Structures are given as structure tokens and as C-alpha cells.
Coordinates of C-alpha atoms and ligand atoms in Angstrom, one line a residue:
X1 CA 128.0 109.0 99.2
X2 CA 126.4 107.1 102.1
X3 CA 128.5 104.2 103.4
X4 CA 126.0 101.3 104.0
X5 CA 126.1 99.8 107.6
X6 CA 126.7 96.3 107.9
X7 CA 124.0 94.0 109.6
X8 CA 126.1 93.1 112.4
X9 CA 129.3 95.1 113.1
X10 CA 131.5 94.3 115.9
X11 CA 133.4 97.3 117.7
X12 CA 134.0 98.6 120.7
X13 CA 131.4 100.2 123.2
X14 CA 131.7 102.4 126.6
X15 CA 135.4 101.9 128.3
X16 CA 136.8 100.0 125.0
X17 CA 134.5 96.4 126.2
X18 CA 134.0 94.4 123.0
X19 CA 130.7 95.1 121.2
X20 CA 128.3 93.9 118.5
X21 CA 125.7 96.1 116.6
X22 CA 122.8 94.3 115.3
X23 CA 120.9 96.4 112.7
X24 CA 118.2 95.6 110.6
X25 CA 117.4 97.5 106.9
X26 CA 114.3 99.5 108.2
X27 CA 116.4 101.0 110.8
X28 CA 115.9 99.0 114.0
X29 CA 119.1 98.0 115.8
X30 CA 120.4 96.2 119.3
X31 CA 123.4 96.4 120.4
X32 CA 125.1 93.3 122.5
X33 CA 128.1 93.6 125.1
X34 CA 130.6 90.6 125.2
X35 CA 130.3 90.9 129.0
X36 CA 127.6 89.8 130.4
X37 CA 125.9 88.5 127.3
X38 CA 124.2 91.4 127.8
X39 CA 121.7 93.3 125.1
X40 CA 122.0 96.7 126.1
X41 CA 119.9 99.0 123.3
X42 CA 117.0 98.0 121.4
X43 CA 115.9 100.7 118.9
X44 CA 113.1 101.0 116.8
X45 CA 112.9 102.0 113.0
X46 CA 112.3 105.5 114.3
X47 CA 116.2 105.1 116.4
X48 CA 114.5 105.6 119.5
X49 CA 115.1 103.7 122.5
X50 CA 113.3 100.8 123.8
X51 CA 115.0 99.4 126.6
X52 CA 116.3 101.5 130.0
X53 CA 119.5 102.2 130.9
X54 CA 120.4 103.4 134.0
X55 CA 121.7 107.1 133.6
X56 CA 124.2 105.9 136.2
X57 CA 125.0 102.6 134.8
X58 CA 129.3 102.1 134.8
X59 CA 130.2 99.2 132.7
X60 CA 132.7 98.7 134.9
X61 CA 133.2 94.8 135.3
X62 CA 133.4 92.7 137.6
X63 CA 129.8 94.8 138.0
X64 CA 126.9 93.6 135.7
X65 CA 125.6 96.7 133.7
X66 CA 122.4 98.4 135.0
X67 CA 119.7 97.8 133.0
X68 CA 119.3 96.7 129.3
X69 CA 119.0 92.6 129.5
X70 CA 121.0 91.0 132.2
X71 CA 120.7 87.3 132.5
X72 CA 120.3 85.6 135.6
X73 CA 122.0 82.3 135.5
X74 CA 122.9 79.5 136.8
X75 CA 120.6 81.3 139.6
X76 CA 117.7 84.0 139.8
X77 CA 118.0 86.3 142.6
X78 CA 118.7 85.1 145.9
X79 CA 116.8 82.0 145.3
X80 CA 120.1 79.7 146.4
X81 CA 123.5 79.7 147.7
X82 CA 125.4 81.3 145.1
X83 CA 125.5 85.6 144.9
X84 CA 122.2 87.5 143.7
X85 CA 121.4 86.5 140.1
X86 CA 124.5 84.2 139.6
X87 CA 127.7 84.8 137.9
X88 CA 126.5 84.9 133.6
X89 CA 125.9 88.7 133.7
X90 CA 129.9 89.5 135.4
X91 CA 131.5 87.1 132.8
X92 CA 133.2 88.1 129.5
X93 CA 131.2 86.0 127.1
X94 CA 132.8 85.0 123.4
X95 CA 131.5 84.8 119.7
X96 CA 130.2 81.6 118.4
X97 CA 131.6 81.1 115.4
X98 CA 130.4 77.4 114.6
X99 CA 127.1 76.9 116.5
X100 CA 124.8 73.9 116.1
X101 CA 122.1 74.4 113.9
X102 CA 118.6 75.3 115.1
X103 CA 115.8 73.6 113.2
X104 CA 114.4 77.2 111.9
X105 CA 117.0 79.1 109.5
X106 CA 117.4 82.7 110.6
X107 CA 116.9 84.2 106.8
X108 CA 117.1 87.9 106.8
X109 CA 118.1 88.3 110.4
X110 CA 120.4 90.1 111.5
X111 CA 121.9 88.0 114.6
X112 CA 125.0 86.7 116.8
X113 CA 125.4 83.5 118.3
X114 CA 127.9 84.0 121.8
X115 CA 128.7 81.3 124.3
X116 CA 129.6 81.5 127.7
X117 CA 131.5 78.1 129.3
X118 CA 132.5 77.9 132.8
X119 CA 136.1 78.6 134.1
X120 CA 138.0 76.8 136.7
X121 CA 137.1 79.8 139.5
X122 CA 133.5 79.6 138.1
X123 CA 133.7 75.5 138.8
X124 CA 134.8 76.2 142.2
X125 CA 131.7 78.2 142.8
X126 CA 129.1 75.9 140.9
X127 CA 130.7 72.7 139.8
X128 CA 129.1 71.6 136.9
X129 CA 130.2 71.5 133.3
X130 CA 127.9 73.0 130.4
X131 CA 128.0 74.7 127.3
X132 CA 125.5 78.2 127.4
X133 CA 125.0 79.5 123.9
X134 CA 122.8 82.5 123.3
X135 CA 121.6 83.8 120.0
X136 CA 120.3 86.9 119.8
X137 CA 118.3 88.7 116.7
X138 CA 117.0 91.0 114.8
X139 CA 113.9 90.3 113.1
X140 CA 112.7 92.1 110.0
X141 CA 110.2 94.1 112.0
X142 CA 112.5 95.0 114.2
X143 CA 111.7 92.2 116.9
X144 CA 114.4 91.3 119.4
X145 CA 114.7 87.5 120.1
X146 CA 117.0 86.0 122.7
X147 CA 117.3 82.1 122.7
X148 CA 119.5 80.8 125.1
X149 CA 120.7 76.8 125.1
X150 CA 122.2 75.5 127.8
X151 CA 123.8 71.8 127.6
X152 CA 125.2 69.3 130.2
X153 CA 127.9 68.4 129.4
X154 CA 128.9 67.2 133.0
X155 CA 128.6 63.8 134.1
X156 CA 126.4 64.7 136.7
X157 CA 122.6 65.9 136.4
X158 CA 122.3 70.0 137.9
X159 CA 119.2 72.3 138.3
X160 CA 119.3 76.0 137.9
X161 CA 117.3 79.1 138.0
X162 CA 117.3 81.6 134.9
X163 CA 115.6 84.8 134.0
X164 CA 116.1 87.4 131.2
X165 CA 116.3 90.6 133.0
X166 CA 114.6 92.7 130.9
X167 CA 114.2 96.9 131.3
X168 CA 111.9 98.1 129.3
X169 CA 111.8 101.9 128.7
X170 CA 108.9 103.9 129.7
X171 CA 107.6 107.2 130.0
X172 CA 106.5 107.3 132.8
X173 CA 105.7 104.1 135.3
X174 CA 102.9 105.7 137.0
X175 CA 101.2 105.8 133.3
X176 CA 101.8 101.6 132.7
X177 CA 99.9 98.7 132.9
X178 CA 100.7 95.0 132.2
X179 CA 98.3 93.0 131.2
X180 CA 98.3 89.1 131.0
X181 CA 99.1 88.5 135.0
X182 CA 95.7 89.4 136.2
X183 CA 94.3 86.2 139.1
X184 CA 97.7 84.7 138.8
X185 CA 99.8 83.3 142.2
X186 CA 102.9 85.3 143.2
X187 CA 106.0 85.3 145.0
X188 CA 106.2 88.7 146.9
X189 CA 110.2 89.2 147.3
X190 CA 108.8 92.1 149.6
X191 CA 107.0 89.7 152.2
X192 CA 109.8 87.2 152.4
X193 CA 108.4 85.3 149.0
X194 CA 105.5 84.5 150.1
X195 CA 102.4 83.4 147.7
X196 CA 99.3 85.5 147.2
X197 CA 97.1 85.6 144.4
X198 CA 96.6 88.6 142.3
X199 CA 93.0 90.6 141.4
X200 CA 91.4 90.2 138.5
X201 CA 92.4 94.2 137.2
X202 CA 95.3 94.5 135.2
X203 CA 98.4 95.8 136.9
X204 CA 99.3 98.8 137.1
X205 CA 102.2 101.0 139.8
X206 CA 102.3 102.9 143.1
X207 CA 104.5 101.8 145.1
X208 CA 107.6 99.5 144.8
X209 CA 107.1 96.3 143.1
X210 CA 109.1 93.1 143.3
X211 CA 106.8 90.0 142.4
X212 CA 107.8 86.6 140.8
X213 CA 104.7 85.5 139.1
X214 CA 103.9 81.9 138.3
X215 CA 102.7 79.7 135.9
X216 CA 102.3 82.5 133.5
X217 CA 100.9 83.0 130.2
X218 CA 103.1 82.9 126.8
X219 CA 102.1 86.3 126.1
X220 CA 102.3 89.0 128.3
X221 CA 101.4 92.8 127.2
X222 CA 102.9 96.3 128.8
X223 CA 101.4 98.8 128.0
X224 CA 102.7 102.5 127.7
X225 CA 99.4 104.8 127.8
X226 CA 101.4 107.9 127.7
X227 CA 104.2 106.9 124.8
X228 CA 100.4 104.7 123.3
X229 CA 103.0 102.2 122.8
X230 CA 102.7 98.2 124.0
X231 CA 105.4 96.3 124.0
X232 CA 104.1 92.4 124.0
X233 CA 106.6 89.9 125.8
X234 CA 106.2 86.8 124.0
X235 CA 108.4 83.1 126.0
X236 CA 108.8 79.8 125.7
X237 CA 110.2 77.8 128.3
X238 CA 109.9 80.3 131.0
X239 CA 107.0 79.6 133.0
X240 CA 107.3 82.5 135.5
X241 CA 107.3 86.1 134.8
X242 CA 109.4 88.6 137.1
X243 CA 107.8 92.2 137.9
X244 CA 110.4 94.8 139.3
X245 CA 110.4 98.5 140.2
X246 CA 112.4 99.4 143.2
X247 CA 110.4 102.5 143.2
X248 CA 112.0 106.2 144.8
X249 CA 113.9 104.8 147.9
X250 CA 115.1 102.1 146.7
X251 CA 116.8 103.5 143.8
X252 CA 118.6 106.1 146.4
X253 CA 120.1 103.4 147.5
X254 CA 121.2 101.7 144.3
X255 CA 124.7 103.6 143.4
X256 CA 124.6 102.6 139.4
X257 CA 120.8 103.7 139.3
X258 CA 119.7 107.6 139.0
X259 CA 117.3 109.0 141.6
X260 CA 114.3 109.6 138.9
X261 CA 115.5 106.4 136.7
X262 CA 112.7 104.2 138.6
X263 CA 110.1 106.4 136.6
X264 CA 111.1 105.5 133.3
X265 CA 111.4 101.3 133.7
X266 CA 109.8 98.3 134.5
X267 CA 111.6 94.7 134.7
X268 CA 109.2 92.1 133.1
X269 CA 111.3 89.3 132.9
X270 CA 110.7 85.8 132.0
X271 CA 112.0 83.2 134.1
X272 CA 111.9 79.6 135.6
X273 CA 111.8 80.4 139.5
X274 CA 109.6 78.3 141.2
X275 CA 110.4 75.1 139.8
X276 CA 114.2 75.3 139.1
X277 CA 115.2 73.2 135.4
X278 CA 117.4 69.6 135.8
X279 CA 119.2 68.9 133.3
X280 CA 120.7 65.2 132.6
X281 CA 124.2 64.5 131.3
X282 CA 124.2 65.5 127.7
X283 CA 120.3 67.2 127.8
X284 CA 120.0 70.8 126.5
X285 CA 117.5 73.7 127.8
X286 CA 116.3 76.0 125.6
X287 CA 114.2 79.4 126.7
X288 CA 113.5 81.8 124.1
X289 CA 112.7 85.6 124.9
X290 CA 110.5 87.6 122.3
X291 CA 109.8 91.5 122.2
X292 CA 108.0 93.6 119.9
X293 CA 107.1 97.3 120.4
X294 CA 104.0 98.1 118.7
X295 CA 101.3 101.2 118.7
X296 CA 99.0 100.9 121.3
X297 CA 95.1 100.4 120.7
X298 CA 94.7 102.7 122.6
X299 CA 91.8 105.3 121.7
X300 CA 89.9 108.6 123.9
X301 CA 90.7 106.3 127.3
X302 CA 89.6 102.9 126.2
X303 CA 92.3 99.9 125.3
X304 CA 91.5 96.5 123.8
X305 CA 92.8 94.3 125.5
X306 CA 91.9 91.5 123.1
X307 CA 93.5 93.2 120.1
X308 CA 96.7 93.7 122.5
X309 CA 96.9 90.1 123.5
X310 CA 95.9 88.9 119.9
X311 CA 98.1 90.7 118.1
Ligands
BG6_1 C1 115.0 91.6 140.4 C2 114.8 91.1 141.8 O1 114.9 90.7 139.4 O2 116.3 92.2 140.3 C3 114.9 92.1 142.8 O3 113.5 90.5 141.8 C4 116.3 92.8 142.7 O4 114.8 91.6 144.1 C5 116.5 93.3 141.2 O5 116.4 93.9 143.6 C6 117.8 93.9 140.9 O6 118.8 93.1 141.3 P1 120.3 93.5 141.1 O7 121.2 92.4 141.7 O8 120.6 93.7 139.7 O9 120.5 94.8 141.9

């Protein structure tokens, strides 16, 4: 007799850090470490894998795990004073047990409200008071949502940078495209940040990548030609959208990365760069992160778009 798997279990993952397994009754499942905040699987109803993780990734805190969904907070990249991506992906985060409501109910979702609130040492290193609750589900599809509230609770306003570091898995990068950031303005972290504008052909990799686009579009399609899967990035709040592949020597030089991992991912990760987010005493910020994997359109060499960016 089967024993049925609960819809969100909370054990323990790789070197006993605390764990929580989302699963959802089709199949699909996520799995969440406590440190970091960090989603680190996303599996369809078929249990394959959706997101990358590095083959050298070591879950060995005060290190942020490689790959899966970092987030970058209170800072994206080097973009201030403070080190690369901030401090939220090298904290242990906790369960929310009594969260405030959100104005839609989460009815047959599996999902898991954690909140991350800053220590004394984290005060001395950004010294500013707020409350950052994350919720992170499970739709019936098998759609992973990430909502992230942060509050002031300070008496002081403060700005911060944010992005949701997302790896997605791929067969093979060389094989991708990304549709939805065609003519838009970019940061190239490559050339010192400086702004160029981007053709009009969707994007597709050669060489290494590291590109904060701007103003972006809600909806934002990657699509997989080999796997004929598209995963469609769907963000509210986030007006930038992140594009990273350190391509072959880089990722020699990354010690928690595989030589060959660069192959199989791509960051696209929605963000608020440019413009950094103020918060007031007693305002919240919310940004919400939606992914879906679906079949690709694709048929004997021809894609469409529309029914990718419809869809
Ligand atoms: C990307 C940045 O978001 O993250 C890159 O744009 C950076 O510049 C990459 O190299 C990885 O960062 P880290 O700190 O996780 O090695």
C-alpha cells in the first residue's frame, strides 16, 4: 500500500540544512532550503528537472548555493557598497507560521510562507529595519510562484536592489533563445554597465552573456528548441530582466560550478536594477516571480512566437 505524500513536507536536505518539499497531486514538486530562501528543484509532472544546479554546488553556508533561485537582496550584484548580491541568499531564513493575508486565497496550492528579518550583525552592515516574507507555490499546473513582501518597519525611508536569480535548466545553451527582449536598452556588466540597445532578432548564445535589461516586458519566453520546451517568465514589480551565462572560462574559474555546467543554464532573472525601490516607514514592496514550463510550438524549424507570448 502506497503511503500518500503530503503537500508540503518539511525534512532535511544535503548536509542535514532544514528543508521543505512542495508537491502538487499531478506530480510536480519544488523543493525550498531554509537558507537562503532559496528554491532549489522545480519538477514537472513528468519528475524531471526544471531548474539547474550546479554539479559542483556545496551547500556549505556561509556560501549561497549554486544555482536553483538565489535572491539578491537588499542589493543586486555589485550595484552598491554592500558584497555581490547582498546578504538574503547566506542567511538561514525561518517558517512563517502566521503571515498576513494576501487579498487572493491560495486554494489548492501547495505553498510555504518563510521570513527573513535582519540580525544585529546584518544591521551593522545595512542599518535598516524590515520584515521580508516570501511565499512560495505550487500551482495546480505545476507553476512555481515566488512573491516576496518586503516592509519598513524602520523609522527611516531605505532603497534597495532585488532580483530572483533564477537557473533554468537547458539542454543545451547553444540550442536557446529568449524572446521578449528584442530592441530593448541594456546594461552590459561586460563593458563596465554601459547602455546599448539591443536588435530586433530574438536572443539567442555564443559567447558569455551578462546583460541587465530594462524596462522589460511582463512576459518574457525561453525557449528550449532541442528539449521543444519554453519556459514563459511571467513578473510583476520587476521592471528589469537579468541575462547571465558565464560561458566556458568563466565557469573554470567558478569553484562551485562544473566546467560543462555553463551548457545546460541560463539566468533570466527578474529584477529592479536601474531604478533601485524606496520604501517609506511602514510601506511594503511586493515582486512576484511566475514560471511555467510548457511544450514548445515549435514545428519542422518554425516557432510562433505569438502563441509563445500569448499563451
Ligand atoms: C549575475 C550577475 O546575476 O550573477 C553576474 O549579473 C554574476 O555578474 C552572476 O557573475 C553570479 O554571481 P555570483 O555572486 O552568484 O557568483
Amino acid at each position: 500500500m502506497s503511503v500518500e505524500k503530503p503537500p508540503v513536507e518539511i525534512c532535511k536536505g544535503v548536509h542535514g540544512l532544514d528543508k521543505v518539499v512542495l508537491r502538487e497531486v499531478r506530480g510536480s514538486s519544488a523543493e525550498v532550503y531554509l537558507y537562503g530562501g532559496h528554491v532549489t528543484s522545480w519538477r514537472n509532472d513528468h519528475g524531471e528537472e526544471l531548474l539547474f544546479l550546479s554539479t559542483k554546488a556545496d551547500f556549505k553556508p556561509p556560501k549561497a548555493i549554486r544555482g536553483g533561485i538565489p535572491i539578491c537582496f537588499p542589493q543586486f550584484g555589485s550595484h552598491g557598497n554592500l558584497d555581490q548580491h547582498g546578504f538574503a541568499r547566506n542567511r538561514f531564513w525561518s517558517i512563517d507560521t502566521n503571515p498576513p493575508p494576501f487579498p487572493t486565497v491560495s486554494i489548492n496550492k501547495a505553498f510555504i510562507d518563510l521570513i527573513f528579518k535582519p540580525s544585529e550583525e546584518d544591521l551593522k552592515i545595512w542599518p535598516h529595519s524590515y520584515e521580508f516574507r516570501l511565499r512560495i507555490t505550487l500551482g495546480p499546473g505545476g507553476d512555481l510562484m515566488l512573491t516576496s513582501r518586503i516592509r519598513n518597519i524602520d523609522a527611516k525611508p531605505f532603497s534597495f536592489t532585488f532580483a530572483y536569480h533564477t537557473y533554468l535548466s537547458v539542454s543545451d545553451i547553444s540550442e536557446v533563445r529568449v524572446e521578449g527582449l528584442e530592441t530593448l536598452d541594456f546594461l552590459d556588466n561586460l563593458k563596465a554597465k554601459e547602455r546599448f540597445t539591443e536588435q530586433g532578432d530574438a536572443i539567442t548564445f555564443e559567447s558569455e552573456v551578462d546583460k541587465i535589461y530594462l524596462a522589460t516586458p511582463t512576459k518574457i519566453a525561453i525557449i528550449d528548441h532541442e528539449k521543444k520546451r519554453t519556459f514563459v517568465l511571467r513578473k510583476d514589480g520587476l521592471p528589469d530582466a537579468v541575462v547571465w551565462n558565464p560561458w566556458e572560462k568563466k565557469a573554470k574559474s567558478m569553484a562551485d560550478f562544473g566546467d560543462d555546467d555553463y551548457k545546460h543554464m541560463l539566468c533570466v532573472e527578474a529584477a529592479a536594477v536601474e531604478k533601485a525601490i524606496t520604501l517609506k516607514p511602514g510601506e511594503e514592496w511586493k515582486g512576484r516571480l511566475e514560471l511555467s514550463a510548457v511544450p514548445s510550438s515549435y514545428r519542422s524549424g518554425q516557432l510562433d512566437p505569438q502563441r509563445v507570448l500569448q499563451g
